[in-house]
Each structure stands twice: as structure tokens, then as C-alpha cells.
């Protein structure tokens, strides 16, 4: 009823459920325990319970990536929230909506400046931590600053931060004082709809659209799906017209897909555009697998100088580049070696559109791209698109990575490993790689048509992938298809967050954990310090990890393998029982020290050059 009331903690829980959240990550602490009671007693929300707050932030990051929506992280004031900030920073850097709720001391204790545990013993003890998070948050709900006699303002502040988090696909911060948990607020806000930044058409719906080459009822499609893009203003319509004129003049147009295309749910729209117009498309490392890499229009992964020569030549020879959601970081651009002239480039972002040399800062990818579908289709009918070689054709010619049937030697080397596991992946696998040898190794390998690929290319926090795998596997459990989750992580990176494997066991998850045992920080060695002591690590006995972390009464079966030769790995991947995801599996791949993928070797040289001022 409009005049009904609800406890504020219950209000938060209901709002989270409205966004589709089913898992809540974090670590209990005395300032958040009462709020956690509300989560625990709710039938739809599950408290994950992580080994530490940093891992919880990584897990929330992975959950948001796979789910394509909001993730929630709950920590306690001070020590807990600071532990999580590295992970939250990664979500900001790579545009992920993670809501960070911090249980805090009561408003009375804060007003009295009581000397409490977890404080800094300074005059700014109760503002210092939120000040630190200010730079990592798109919006903040500092409920301690709201007068206790206006509790409805709690709900309003919370809703505003939640809306901004969803709309901007960036972290939001909520400071929840202990006395606000049970405050009584109006429930009217629960009737107000929340934004849905990922409300793009589904793949199934797009496959039913009129065949390419005929005008598509894109507006009707959106209406049928219940998605209503805002009515375009004159600036957006002007931008679409400019882009269409540039495209109509082009003889060699391409689409380049980057990370933010996925963050805002534009993958299906891009797929329809390239199919309807017959435009070749490429991805960046951060955009890998957003679209089908077995599609006949897919040309490969482009990262400037760190691209296969045929891929680089075709992209850089194009006379129209629709660059969707670009994030031109060093590792995503071959150390800034992307050579695409602004003169014939169109760059679509959530905050601006660049057409040639002109910027239109009031436009948004979610408004522009759907309108472009029909406009470019109409322009396509007046021109004959040039078709280049598909990735599959390049594979047949041996110009990209392909399965090596009879490799030289029997060591598990990168040149052999990545094409081999590439052929093992199932169609809808969730593949997670640590920033290092694994993320670079898979770049040229075409992944299955419905697989998803996740790597923290921009933030590059060592150990991220293990926590992210937990979040990804939990999101996969919510999917009706029960997708497999597959991790590739180096032995050095694993040591930072290894304890989160125990959480995977406790939650009954069944990921495949491939540990690349090459005795140290190989990516760092390739950049600098080949024989330096600082790139060495303690050698773990990886075969003892699962028994140790699972304990005496594991919640799920587990098994470990150590694989030293190509023949052993080949046999394991062909084993029928191994391919049933009914337990958590750790596969230790013993690899030669100093071996690395070609893409990493080149990136290491480019990075070293950049670090030395280009010399």
C-alpha cells in the first residue's frame, strides 16, 4: 500500500532482489552482522561468505561479468572495506556495477566521535574511509549524514546510488550505520522501477528477425521484448545521420568490438547490424568472445602491433571503423599501437560519441547503436560490401593458431597448449584467464560460438581470476543451461587468492581449475628480470590443495591431476568422465620455465619499450 512501512534493511533486500541479485559476497564483521541477518533469512538471497574481503570483491566482479547485471559486496567499516578496495577499483576500471554496502557504527557513536575499534584515532576517523572510496564510486549513499528523524531519506539516498550504479555500470558505495538497519521507512519506493542498462534484445529474438538485406523491424522487436530505448533527441538523430553518411561512402568498412559493448548489453544489437549489413567485425582483447568467433564475418582479434599480420592489415586498411565501446589501454591496444585514423573512425561510448574529429558528449551507445541498425541497413542496399577472409579461412591457411596434431617434443608448451584446450571447450563454457600467459595465450584461438571469455586486462590485479571464478561459477549455477566454468591461472597468481577455492568447495561448485606451473611470475620475467629473485615464488604441492581446502567433510567431490606431457593432457581431455562437471577439479600443468605465448612475448617487448621511453 502507498502508506505502508518497512524496515530499511528489508527495503534494501527487496531492492536487491528486484535487480535479479541472488548471491551476496563479503565477510561478516560486527558492524554488518545485523544487516546480514536479513540476508540470511531471505529465501531468495544467498550469503556466499568469502575467505577475505579482497576475494569477495573479485568474486562480485566475476559475478557481475557473467550475470550481466548487479553484484553486491558487503563488508564491515574500516578494516573490511579497505581490504576490498583493490577489487572495487578493478570493477570501476573495467565498468562493472558492484554495489558496496559497508556496515558502519551507529550515527550516535559517529556524532560523538567515539574512539571505536577499526577507527584511525584521528579527527577524521569516521569520514576517512568513505573519502577513500569516493574516487572509486560513481555515487555514494552516506546515510550517517542523514538526520535520524528523516528515515525516508535513507531509502531515497540508497535508491539514487543503486540507480547510478546500474546506469553507469560502475561501483556504488552505501554506508549503512547500525541504527539505520531497523529504521522504519516508507515502502513506496519499492514501486518505482529501477533502470535496466543491459536490456538489449536476446540472441534468440534476433535470430528470428527478417533475414539480412531487408529492412528489419528493430523498433517492433524492442517493443515485443519490452525494451523501450528513449526517444532520440535531435543530437542523437544528427549523430546517426553523420555516421550513416560516412558509412555510405566507405568501400572497406569494419566493426571493432570492445569491452563496453558487453557492459551495456549491446552484443546482440551489434550481431544483427553486422549480419544485416554484411560488415566484417573484429574484437579487441577486452572484447574477445562478445560475438561469435566462428561467424563467417569474424576477422580476428585486433590489438595494434600485437595482432596477427592479416588481422592488423585488414583493420588498418579499412576506410570506416565503427569502434564500439573502446577502452584503449596499453594491453588492449598493443601498447597504444592502434593505427586507426580518427578521420574515418566512429567511437561509441556510454558518455559520448566521436564521429571523425567531432565529439557529441550528450549521446549514449544505448541510444545511438539501435538507431544505427536500420540506418546502416538502408545504406547497405546502395553499396556492395567487400568481403574479406573469415577467421576459419585463415586457420585453414595456417595463418592463425590451430590444433597441432603431432607437435615437436612432448613438453606442454604454450604454442601447443592453447589450440589444444581451445578444441576442448564446450559450446557455452565460461572461460576465465589470469592476466598473464593464459590471457595472452587464448587471444588468437577462436572460442566456441556461445562461450564467454573474461580477463581483467585493464586493471590487471594479480590473483583476480580465482575470486572471479567463484563469482562466475555462482552466476552459472543460476543459469538454466548450467554452464561449465573453466579457469586458467599461473602458479604465482594462484598463491594470492588460493583460499577462495575452499569457498568453491563449500558452495558445492564444480569448476575446472587449470594451474600453469612454470615456477614463478612468467609475465613479469618476460617484461623484466628473467633471472631476478623477485620473480620467484615458493613452490606449492598443488596436489595437496584440494584435500587441504576441502577439509574432512567436503561439500562436493573433488579430484586433482598433475600433467607433465602433451600426451597426458591429450588423454585427460578426451576422457569421458573428466568431461562431466560433477566435481571440482584441479589440473596442474607442468610447463617449461621461460616459455610464453607469442602475443605475450611481443607485448612484453612493447611494454619494455614504453617503460624505457620508447627506446
Coordinates of C-alpha atoms in Angstrom, one line a residue:
X1 CA 0.0 0.0 0.0
X2 CA 1.3 3.6 -0.7
X3 CA 1.3 4.4 3.0
X4 CA 2.8 1.1 4.3
X5 CA 6.2 1.0 6.0
X6 CA 9.1 -1.4 6.1
X7 CA 12.4 -1.8 8.0
X8 CA 15.2 -0.2 6.0
X9 CA 17.3 -3.4 5.9
X10 CA 14.2 -5.2 4.4
X11 CA 13.8 -2.4 1.9
X12 CA 17.4 -2.9 0.7
X13 CA 16.9 -6.7 0.4
X14 CA 13.8 -6.2 -1.7
X15 CA 15.6 -3.7 -3.9
X16 CA 18.4 -6.1 -4.5
X17 CA 16.1 -8.9 -5.4
X18 CA 14.4 -6.6 -7.9
X19 CA 17.7 -6.3 -9.7
X20 CA 18.0 -10.0 -10.1
X21 CA 20.7 -10.5 -7.5
X22 CA 20.7 -13.9 -5.9
X23 CA 24.2 -14.1 -4.3
X24 CA 25.7 -11.6 -1.8
X25 CA 29.5 -11.6 -1.3
X26 CA 31.5 -10.4 1.6
X27 CA 32.9 -11.2 5.1
X28 CA 31.0 -10.8 8.4
X29 CA 32.1 -8.1 10.8
X30 CA 30.5 -6.7 13.9
X31 CA 29.2 -3.6 12.2
X32 CA 27.3 -5.5 9.5
X33 CA 26.1 -8.6 11.4
X34 CA 22.5 -7.3 12.0
X35 CA 22.2 -6.5 8.3
X36 CA 23.4 -10.0 7.4
X37 CA 20.5 -11.4 9.4
X38 CA 18.1 -10.0 6.9
X39 CA 20.0 -11.6 4.0
X40 CA 20.3 -14.9 5.7
X41 CA 16.6 -15.2 6.5
X42 CA 15.5 -14.3 2.9
X43 CA 14.6 -17.3 0.8
X44 CA 15.9 -15.8 -2.5
X45 CA 19.2 -14.4 -1.4
X46 CA 22.3 -16.5 -0.5
X47 CA 25.2 -15.3 1.6
X48 CA 28.3 -16.6 -0.1
X49 CA 30.8 -15.9 2.7
X50 CA 34.3 -15.3 1.4
X51 CA 37.7 -16.0 2.9
X52 CA 38.6 -12.3 2.9
X53 CA 37.2 -9.0 1.6
X54 CA 39.6 -8.7 -1.4
X55 CA 38.5 -12.1 -2.7
X56 CA 34.9 -11.1 -2.1
X57 CA 35.3 -8.1 -4.3
X58 CA 36.9 -10.2 -7.0
X59 CA 34.0 -12.6 -6.8
X60 CA 31.5 -9.8 -7.1
X61 CA 33.4 -8.6 -10.2
X62 CA 33.2 -12.1 -11.8
X63 CA 29.5 -12.4 -10.9
X64 CA 28.7 -9.1 -12.5
X65 CA 30.5 -10.1 -15.7
X66 CA 28.8 -13.4 -16.2
X67 CA 25.3 -12.4 -14.9
X68 CA 25.4 -9.1 -16.9
X69 CA 24.0 -7.1 -14.1
X70 CA 24.4 -6.0 -10.5
X71 CA 26.7 -7.7 -7.9
X72 CA 26.6 -6.9 -4.2
X73 CA 29.5 -6.8 -1.8
X74 CA 29.1 -6.4 2.0
X75 CA 32.0 -5.5 4.3
X76 CA 32.4 -4.0 7.7
X77 CA 33.6 -0.5 8.4
X78 CA 37.3 0.3 8.1
X79 CA 39.4 -2.8 8.1
X80 CA 36.9 -4.7 5.9
X81 CA 36.1 -2.1 3.3
X82 CA 39.8 -1.2 2.9
X83 CA 40.6 -4.8 2.2
X84 CA 38.1 -4.8 -0.6
X85 CA 39.1 -1.7 -2.3
X86 CA 41.6 -3.2 -4.8
X87 CA 38.8 -5.4 -6.1
X88 CA 36.3 -2.5 -6.2
X89 CA 38.9 -0.4 -8.1
X90 CA 39.1 -3.1 -10.8
X91 CA 35.3 -3.0 -11.2
X92 CA 35.5 0.7 -11.7
X93 CA 38.3 0.5 -14.2
X94 CA 36.5 -2.2 -16.3
X95 CA 33.0 -0.8 -15.9
X96 CA 31.1 -3.3 -13.7
X97 CA 28.1 -2.5 -11.4
X98 CA 29.2 -3.6 -8.0
X99 CA 27.2 -2.2 -5.0
X100 CA 29.5 -2.0 -1.9
X101 CA 27.5 -1.9 1.3
X102 CA 29.5 -1.1 4.4
X103 CA 28.2 -1.8 7.8
X104 CA 29.2 1.2 10.0
X105 CA 29.0 2.4 13.6
X106 CA 25.7 3.9 14.7
X107 CA 25.0 7.6 13.8
X108 CA 25.1 8.4 17.6
X109 CA 28.6 7.0 18.0
X110 CA 29.8 8.8 15.0
X111 CA 28.3 12.1 16.1
X112 CA 30.1 11.7 19.5
X113 CA 33.3 10.8 17.7
X114 CA 33.7 7.7 20.0
X115 CA 37.1 6.0 19.9
X116 CA 35.9 2.7 18.4
X117 CA 37.8 -0.3 17.1
X118 CA 38.5 -0.2 13.4
X119 CA 39.0 3.6 13.6
X120 CA 42.1 5.6 12.9
X121 CA 42.2 7.5 16.2
X122 CA 42.2 10.8 14.2
X123 CA 39.6 13.6 14.0
X124 CA 38.5 12.3 10.6
X125 CA 38.1 8.7 11.7
X126 CA 34.5 8.4 10.5
X127 CA 34.9 10.1 7.2
X128 CA 38.4 8.9 6.1
X129 CA 37.3 5.5 4.7
X130 CA 34.3 6.9 2.7
X131 CA 36.7 9.6 1.4
X132 CA 39.0 6.8 0.1
X133 CA 36.1 5.1 -1.6
X134 CA 34.8 8.4 -3.2
X135 CA 37.3 8.1 -6.0
X136 CA 36.2 4.5 -6.7
X137 CA 32.4 5.1 -6.7
X138 CA 30.0 6.7 -9.2
X139 CA 27.6 7.5 -6.4
X140 CA 27.6 7.4 -2.6
X141 CA 24.8 7.0 -0.1
X142 CA 26.4 8.3 3.2
X143 CA 23.4 7.5 5.5
X144 CA 25.4 8.7 8.5
X145 CA 25.0 12.2 7.2
X146 CA 21.1 12.0 7.1
X147 CA 19.2 13.2 10.1
X148 CA 17.8 10.3 12.1
X149 CA 14.4 11.9 12.2
X150 CA 14.1 11.7 8.4
X151 CA 14.4 7.9 7.8
X152 CA 12.6 8.0 4.4
X153 CA 15.7 9.9 3.1
X154 CA 17.6 6.6 3.7
X155 CA 15.6 4.9 1.0
X156 CA 15.9 7.8 -1.3
X157 CA 19.7 8.0 -1.0
X158 CA 20.0 4.3 -1.4
X159 CA 17.9 4.2 -4.5
X160 CA 19.8 7.0 -6.1
X161 CA 23.1 5.2 -5.6
X162 CA 21.6 2.0 -6.9
X163 CA 20.3 3.7 -10.0
X164 CA 23.6 5.3 -10.7
X165 CA 25.5 2.0 -10.2
X166 CA 23.2 0.3 -12.7
X167 CA 23.1 3.1 -15.2
X168 CA 26.8 3.9 -15.3
X169 CA 27.9 0.2 -14.8
X170 CA 30.3 1.4 -12.1
X171 CA 30.6 0.7 -8.4
X172 CA 28.4 2.4 -5.9
X173 CA 29.0 2.9 -2.2
X174 CA 26.5 2.7 0.7
X175 CA 27.5 3.4 4.3
X176 CA 24.9 1.6 6.5
X177 CA 25.0 2.7 10.1
X178 CA 23.9 0.0 12.6
X179 CA 20.9 2.1 13.8
X180 CA 19.7 2.6 10.2
X181 CA 19.2 -1.2 9.7
X182 CA 16.0 -1.3 11.7
X183 CA 14.8 2.2 10.9
X184 CA 11.2 2.3 9.6
X185 CA 10.9 3.8 6.1
X186 CA 8.1 4.1 3.6
X187 CA 7.8 1.2 1.2
X188 CA 6.5 3.4 -1.7
X189 CA 10.0 3.5 -3.3
X190 CA 9.7 -0.2 -4.0
X191 CA 7.1 0.5 -6.6
X192 CA 9.4 2.8 -8.6
X193 CA 11.1 0.9 -11.4
X194 CA 14.9 0.6 -11.5
X195 CA 16.9 1.2 -14.7
X196 CA 18.0 -1.8 -16.8
X197 CA 21.2 -0.9 -18.6
X198 CA 21.5 -4.3 -20.1
X199 CA 18.0 -4.5 -21.6
X200 CA 19.2 -5.4 -25.1
X201 CA 17.4 -7.9 -27.3
X202 CA 18.2 -11.5 -26.7
X203 CA 20.1 -13.6 -29.2
X204 CA 17.1 -15.9 -29.7
X205 CA 14.9 -12.9 -30.6
X206 CA 17.5 -11.5 -33.0
X207 CA 17.8 -14.8 -34.9
X208 CA 14.1 -14.5 -35.7
X209 CA 14.4 -11.1 -37.3
X210 CA 13.9 -10.7 -41.0
X211 CA 16.9 -12.1 -43.0
X212 CA 19.8 -9.7 -43.6
X213 CA 19.4 -7.5 -46.6
X214 CA 15.8 -6.5 -45.9
X215 CA 14.8 -3.6 -43.6
X216 CA 14.4 -5.1 -40.1
X217 CA 11.6 -4.2 -37.7
X218 CA 14.1 -3.2 -35.0
X219 CA 11.6 -0.9 -33.2
X220 CA 8.9 -3.5 -33.2
X221 CA 11.4 -6.0 -31.9
X222 CA 12.3 -3.8 -28.9
X223 CA 8.6 -3.3 -28.2
X224 CA 7.9 -7.1 -28.3
X225 CA 10.8 -7.6 -25.8
X226 CA 9.5 -4.9 -23.5
X227 CA 12.6 -2.7 -24.1
X228 CA 11.9 0.9 -24.9
X229 CA 15.0 3.0 -25.8
X230 CA 14.5 6.6 -25.0
X231 CA 13.0 8.7 -27.9
X232 CA 16.0 10.1 -29.7
X233 CA 16.7 13.8 -29.4
X234 CA 17.9 15.9 -32.3
X235 CA 21.5 15.5 -31.4
X236 CA 21.3 11.7 -31.4
X237 CA 19.5 11.7 -34.7
X238 CA 22.1 14.1 -36.1
X239 CA 24.9 11.7 -35.0
X240 CA 23.2 8.7 -36.6
X241 CA 22.9 10.7 -39.9
X242 CA 26.6 11.7 -39.8
X243 CA 27.7 8.1 -39.2
X244 CA 25.4 6.8 -41.9
X245 CA 26.9 9.2 -44.5
X246 CA 30.4 8.2 -43.6
X247 CA 29.5 4.5 -43.9
X248 CA 27.7 5.0 -47.3
X249 CA 31.0 6.4 -48.7
X250 CA 33.1 3.5 -47.4
X251 CA 34.4 0.6 -49.5
X252 CA 36.1 -1.4 -46.7
X253 CA 34.1 -0.9 -43.5
X254 CA 34.7 -2.9 -40.4
X255 CA 33.2 -3.0 -36.9
X256 CA 35.6 -3.3 -33.9
X257 CA 34.0 -4.6 -30.7
X258 CA 35.5 -3.7 -27.3
X259 CA 34.7 -4.3 -23.7
X260 CA 32.0 -1.7 -23.1
X261 CA 29.8 -3.2 -25.8
X262 CA 29.3 -6.1 -23.4
X263 CA 28.9 -3.9 -20.3
X264 CA 25.9 -2.2 -21.8
X265 CA 24.3 -5.3 -23.4
X266 CA 24.9 -4.3 -27.0
X267 CA 26.4 -7.6 -28.2
X268 CA 23.1 -8.8 -29.8
X269 CA 22.5 -5.5 -31.5
X270 CA 26.0 -5.5 -33.0
X271 CA 25.5 -9.0 -34.2
X272 CA 22.3 -8.1 -36.0
X273 CA 24.0 -5.0 -37.5
X274 CA 27.0 -6.9 -38.9
X275 CA 24.8 -9.7 -40.3
X276 CA 22.2 -7.3 -41.8
X277 CA 24.9 -5.2 -43.4
X278 CA 27.5 -7.9 -44.2
X279 CA 30.2 -5.9 -42.3
X280 CA 33.4 -7.6 -41.2
X281 CA 33.9 -7.5 -37.4
X282 CA 36.9 -7.8 -35.2
X283 CA 37.4 -7.7 -31.4
X284 CA 40.0 -6.3 -29.1
X285 CA 41.4 -8.5 -26.3
X286 CA 38.9 -7.0 -23.9
X287 CA 36.1 -7.6 -26.4
X288 CA 37.0 -11.2 -27.1
X289 CA 34.0 -13.6 -27.5
X290 CA 31.4 -10.9 -27.2
X291 CA 30.3 -12.0 -30.7
X292 CA 30.6 -15.5 -32.2
X293 CA 34.2 -16.2 -33.2
X294 CA 33.1 -18.9 -35.6
X295 CA 30.9 -16.5 -37.5
X296 CA 31.9 -16.1 -41.2
X297 CA 32.2 -12.4 -40.8
X298 CA 34.6 -12.6 -37.9
X299 CA 38.1 -11.4 -38.8
X300 CA 40.1 -11.9 -35.6
X301 CA 41.4 -10.1 -32.5
X302 CA 43.0 -6.7 -33.1
X303 CA 45.4 -5.1 -30.7
X304 CA 47.6 -2.8 -32.9
X305 CA 51.1 -4.2 -33.3
X306 CA 50.2 -7.1 -31.1
X307 CA 47.9 -8.6 -33.7
X308 CA 48.3 -11.3 -36.4
X309 CA 49.6 -9.6 -39.6
X310 CA 46.5 -10.4 -41.7
X311 CA 44.2 -9.0 -38.9
X312 CA 46.2 -5.9 -38.5
X313 CA 46.5 -5.2 -42.2
X314 CA 42.7 -5.5 -42.8
X315 CA 41.7 -3.3 -39.9
X316 CA 44.2 -0.6 -40.6
X317 CA 43.4 -0.6 -44.3
X318 CA 39.7 0.0 -43.7
X319 CA 38.1 3.3 -44.6
X320 CA 35.3 3.2 -41.9
X321 CA 35.7 1.7 -38.4
X322 CA 32.7 1.5 -36.1
X323 CA 34.6 1.2 -32.8
X324 CA 32.0 0.1 -30.2
X325 CA 32.8 0.6 -26.5
X326 CA 36.5 1.2 -26.9
X327 CA 39.0 1.0 -24.0
X328 CA 42.4 1.7 -25.5
X329 CA 44.6 0.6 -22.6
X330 CA 48.1 -0.5 -23.2
X331 CA 47.5 -4.2 -23.1
X332 CA 44.3 -3.8 -25.0
X333 CA 45.9 -1.8 -27.8
X334 CA 49.4 -3.3 -28.2
X335 CA 50.9 -0.5 -26.1
X336 CA 49.0 2.2 -27.9
X337 CA 49.9 1.0 -31.4
X338 CA 46.4 1.0 -32.8
X339 CA 46.6 2.8 -36.1
X340 CA 43.0 3.8 -37.0
X341 CA 42.7 7.3 -38.3
X342 CA 40.1 9.5 -36.5
X343 CA 39.1 10.8 -39.9
X344 CA 37.1 7.6 -40.7
X345 CA 36.5 6.3 -37.2
X346 CA 33.3 6.3 -35.2
X347 CA 33.7 5.6 -31.5
X348 CA 30.6 4.8 -29.4
X349 CA 30.7 5.2 -25.7
X350 CA 28.2 5.4 -22.8
X351 CA 29.0 9.1 -22.3
X352 CA 29.9 10.4 -25.8
X353 CA 30.1 9.6 -29.5
X354 CA 33.0 10.6 -31.6
X355 CA 32.4 10.9 -35.3
X356 CA 35.6 11.8 -37.1
X357 CA 37.1 14.6 -35.1
X358 CA 33.8 15.8 -33.6
X359 CA 32.6 14.9 -30.1
X360 CA 29.0 14.6 -29.1
X361 CA 29.1 14.3 -25.3
X362 CA 25.3 14.1 -24.6
X363 CA 24.9 10.9 -26.6
X364 CA 24.9 7.3 -25.4
X365 CA 25.8 4.0 -27.0
X366 CA 22.4 2.6 -25.9
X367 CA 20.6 5.3 -27.8
X368 CA 22.8 5.5 -30.9
X369 CA 23.5 1.9 -31.8
X370 CA 19.9 0.7 -32.0
X371 CA 19.1 3.6 -34.4
X372 CA 22.2 2.7 -36.5
X373 CA 20.8 -0.7 -37.3
X374 CA 18.1 0.4 -39.5
X375 CA 20.1 3.4 -40.9
X376 CA 23.1 1.3 -42.0
X377 CA 20.8 -1.4 -43.4
X378 CA 19.2 1.1 -45.6
X379 CA 22.6 2.5 -46.7
X380 CA 23.9 -1.0 -47.3
X381 CA 21.4 -1.6 -50.1
X382 CA 23.0 1.1 -52.1
X383 CA 26.6 -0.3 -51.9
X384 CA 28.4 -3.6 -52.4
X385 CA 30.3 -4.6 -49.2
X386 CA 33.7 -6.1 -49.6
X387 CA 34.1 -9.5 -48.0
X388 CA 37.5 -10.4 -46.5
X389 CA 38.7 -13.8 -45.4
X390 CA 36.9 -15.3 -42.4
X391 CA 38.9 -16.5 -39.4
X392 CA 38.2 -20.1 -40.4
X393 CA 39.7 -19.5 -43.9
X394 CA 42.8 -18.0 -42.2
X395 CA 43.0 -21.1 -40.0
X396 CA 43.0 -23.4 -43.0
X397 CA 45.9 -21.4 -44.4
X398 CA 47.8 -21.8 -41.1
X399 CA 47.8 -18.1 -40.5
X400 CA 46.2 -18.3 -37.1
X401 CA 46.5 -20.7 -34.2
X402 CA 45.1 -24.2 -34.9
X403 CA 45.3 -27.6 -33.3
X404 CA 48.8 -29.1 -33.7
X405 CA 48.2 -32.9 -34.3
X406 CA 51.8 -34.0 -34.0
X407 CA 53.8 -31.4 -32.2
X408 CA 57.6 -31.5 -31.8
X409 CA 58.6 -32.8 -28.4
X410 CA 56.2 -33.7 -25.6
X411 CA 56.6 -30.8 -23.2
X412 CA 53.4 -28.8 -22.6
X413 CA 54.4 -25.5 -24.3
X414 CA 52.2 -22.6 -25.0
X415 CA 52.3 -22.9 -28.7
X416 CA 50.7 -26.3 -28.4
X417 CA 48.6 -25.8 -25.2
X418 CA 46.1 -23.1 -26.2
X419 CA 45.0 -24.5 -29.6
X420 CA 44.6 -27.9 -27.8
X421 CA 42.4 -26.6 -25.0
X422 CA 40.6 -24.4 -27.5
X423 CA 39.3 -27.6 -29.2
X424 CA 38.3 -29.0 -25.8
X425 CA 36.0 -26.1 -24.8
X426 CA 32.2 -26.8 -24.8
X427 CA 29.9 -24.5 -26.7
X428 CA 28.7 -22.4 -23.8
X429 CA 31.7 -22.6 -21.4
X430 CA 32.6 -19.6 -19.2
X431 CA 36.4 -19.2 -19.6
X432 CA 38.4 -17.1 -17.1
X433 CA 42.1 -16.3 -17.5
X434 CA 44.5 -14.5 -15.3
X435 CA 46.3 -11.5 -16.7
X436 CA 49.5 -13.3 -17.8
X437 CA 50.4 -16.2 -20.0
X438 CA 46.9 -17.6 -20.1
X439 CA 45.1 -14.4 -21.2
X440 CA 47.6 -13.8 -24.0
X441 CA 47.7 -17.5 -25.0
X442 CA 44.0 -17.6 -25.8
X443 CA 43.8 -14.4 -27.8
X444 CA 44.3 -15.9 -31.3
X445 CA 42.3 -19.0 -30.5
X446 CA 38.7 -19.0 -31.7
X447 CA 36.4 -19.9 -28.9
X448 CA 33.1 -21.8 -29.3
X449 CA 30.2 -19.8 -30.6
X450 CA 28.4 -19.3 -27.3
X451 CA 31.3 -19.3 -24.9
X452 CA 32.2 -16.3 -22.8
X453 CA 35.7 -15.1 -22.1
X454 CA 36.7 -13.0 -19.1
X455 CA 40.1 -11.5 -18.3
X456 CA 41.0 -8.4 -16.3
X457 CA 43.0 -6.8 -19.0
X458 CA 42.9 -3.1 -17.9
X459 CA 43.2 -3.3 -14.1
X460 CA 45.3 -6.5 -14.1
X461 CA 45.2 -7.3 -10.4
X462 CA 47.2 -10.4 -9.7
X463 CA 45.0 -13.2 -8.2
X464 CA 41.8 -11.6 -9.5
X465 CA 40.9 -14.7 -11.6
X466 CA 40.5 -17.1 -8.7
X467 CA 37.9 -14.9 -6.8
X468 CA 36.3 -14.1 -10.1
X469 CA 35.9 -17.8 -10.9
X470 CA 33.9 -18.2 -7.7
X471 CA 31.5 -15.4 -8.7
X472 CA 31.3 -16.7 -12.3
X473 CA 30.5 -20.2 -11.2
X474 CA 27.8 -19.0 -8.9
X475 CA 26.2 -17.0 -11.7
X476 CA 26.5 -20.0 -13.9
X477 CA 24.5 -22.0 -11.3
X478 CA 21.7 -19.6 -11.7
X479 CA 21.6 -20.2 -15.5
X480 CA 19.2 -22.9 -16.7
X481 CA 21.9 -24.2 -19.0
X482 CA 24.3 -25.0 -16.1
X483 CA 27.3 -23.8 -18.0
X484 CA 30.8 -25.1 -17.1
X485 CA 33.3 -22.6 -15.6
X486 CA 37.0 -23.1 -16.6
X487 CA 39.9 -21.2 -15.0
X488 CA 43.5 -20.8 -16.2
X489 CA 45.8 -19.3 -13.6
X490 CA 49.5 -19.2 -13.1
X491 CA 51.1 -20.8 -10.0
X492 CA 52.2 -17.3 -8.9
X493 CA 48.9 -15.6 -9.2
X494 CA 47.1 -18.6 -7.5
X495 CA 49.1 -18.0 -4.3
X496 CA 47.4 -14.6 -3.7
X497 CA 43.9 -15.9 -3.5
X498 CA 44.1 -19.7 -3.3
X499 CA 41.9 -19.8 -0.1
X500 CA 38.8 -18.9 -2.2
X501 CA 38.9 -22.4 -3.7
X502 CA 37.7 -23.5 -0.3
X503 CA 34.7 -21.3 -0.7
X504 CA 34.0 -23.1 -4.1
X505 CA 34.1 -26.4 -2.3
X506 CA 31.8 -25.2 0.5
X507 CA 29.3 -23.8 -2.0
X508 CA 29.3 -27.1 -4.0
X509 CA 30.7 -25.7 -7.2
X510 CA 32.4 -27.7 -9.9
X511 CA 34.8 -25.5 -11.9
X512 CA 37.8 -26.8 -13.8
X513 CA 40.9 -25.1 -12.3
X514 CA 43.9 -25.3 -14.7
X515 CA 47.1 -24.2 -12.8
X516 CA 50.0 -23.3 -15.1
X517 CA 53.0 -24.4 -13.0
X518 CA 56.0 -22.7 -14.7
X519 CA 57.8 -21.9 -11.4
X520 CA 57.1 -18.2 -10.9
X521 CA 55.9 -14.9 -12.3
X522 CA 56.4 -15.6 -16.0
X523 CA 54.7 -12.5 -17.4
X524 CA 57.0 -10.3 -15.1
X525 CA 60.1 -12.3 -16.3
X526 CA 59.2 -11.6 -19.9
X527 CA 58.9 -7.8 -19.2
X528 CA 61.9 -7.5 -16.9
X529 CA 64.1 -9.6 -14.6
X530 CA 64.4 -13.0 -16.3
X531 CA 66.6 -14.4 -13.6
X532 CA 65.7 -12.0 -10.8
X533 CA 64.9 -13.4 -7.3
X534 CA 61.8 -11.2 -7.0
X535 CA 60.1 -13.1 -9.8
X536 CA 60.5 -16.4 -7.9
X537 CA 57.8 -17.9 -5.6
X538 CA 57.5 -20.6 -3.0
X539 CA 56.8 -24.0 -4.7
X540 CA 53.5 -25.4 -3.6
X541 CA 52.5 -29.0 -3.8
X542 CA 49.4 -28.4 -5.8
X543 CA 48.1 -31.9 -5.4
X544 CA 47.6 -31.3 -1.7
X545 CA 45.5 -28.1 -2.2
X546 CA 42.1 -29.6 -2.7
X547 CA 42.3 -32.2 0.1
X548 CA 43.6 -29.4 2.4
X549 CA 41.0 -26.8 1.4
X550 CA 38.1 -29.3 1.2
X551 CA 38.7 -30.5 4.8
X552 CA 37.4 -33.7 6.3
X553 CA 33.8 -33.4 5.1
X554 CA 33.8 -31.7 1.7
X555 CA 30.5 -30.3 0.3
X556 CA 31.4 -31.6 -3.1
X557 CA 33.6 -34.3 -4.6
X558 CA 37.0 -33.2 -5.9
X559 CA 39.9 -34.6 -7.8
X560 CA 43.4 -33.5 -8.7
X561 CA 45.6 -34.2 -11.7
X562 CA 49.2 -33.4 -12.4
X563 CA 50.0 -33.4 -16.2
X564 CA 53.6 -33.2 -17.5
X565 CA 53.3 -34.1 -21.2
X566 CA 51.2 -33.3 -24.2
X567 CA 50.2 -37.0 -24.4
X568 CA 49.0 -37.0 -20.8
X569 CA 46.9 -33.8 -21.3
X570 CA 45.5 -35.0 -24.6
X571 CA 44.3 -38.3 -23.0
X572 CA 42.8 -36.4 -20.0
X573 CA 40.9 -34.0 -22.2
X574 CA 39.5 -37.0 -24.1
X575 CA 38.4 -38.9 -21.0
X576 CA 34.6 -39.0 -20.8
X577 CA 34.4 -39.0 -17.0
X578 CA 36.7 -35.9 -16.9
X579 CA 34.3 -34.1 -19.1
X580 CA 31.4 -34.4 -16.8
X581 CA 31.3 -31.3 -14.5
X582 CA 30.2 -33.3 -11.4
X583 CA 33.1 -32.2 -9.1
X584 CA 35.7 -29.5 -8.6
X585 CA 38.9 -30.4 -10.5
X586 CA 42.4 -29.0 -10.2
X587 CA 44.6 -29.8 -13.2
X588 CA 48.3 -28.9 -12.7
X589 CA 50.1 -28.3 -16.0
X590 CA 53.8 -28.6 -15.5
X591 CA 55.3 -26.2 -18.1
X592 CA 58.9 -25.1 -19.0
X593 CA 60.1 -22.1 -17.3
X594 CA 60.7 -19.2 -19.7
X595 CA 58.1 -20.4 -22.3
X596 CA 55.4 -17.9 -23.2
X597 CA 52.8 -17.3 -25.9
X598 CA 53.9 -15.2 -28.9
X599 CA 51.4 -12.5 -28.0
X600 CA 52.8 -12.1 -24.5
X601 CA 56.4 -12.0 -25.9
X602 CA 55.5 -9.2 -28.2
X603 CA 53.5 -7.3 -25.6
X604 CA 56.4 -7.7 -23.2
X605 CA 58.7 -6.1 -25.7
X606 CA 56.2 -3.3 -26.4
X607 CA 55.8 -2.7 -22.6
X608 CA 59.6 -2.6 -22.1
X609 CA 59.9 -0.1 -24.9
X610 CA 57.2 2.1 -23.4
X611 CA 58.8 1.8 -19.9
X612 CA 62.1 3.0 -21.5
X613 CA 60.5 6.0 -23.1
X614 CA 60.1 4.3 -26.5
X615 CA 63.7 3.3 -26.9

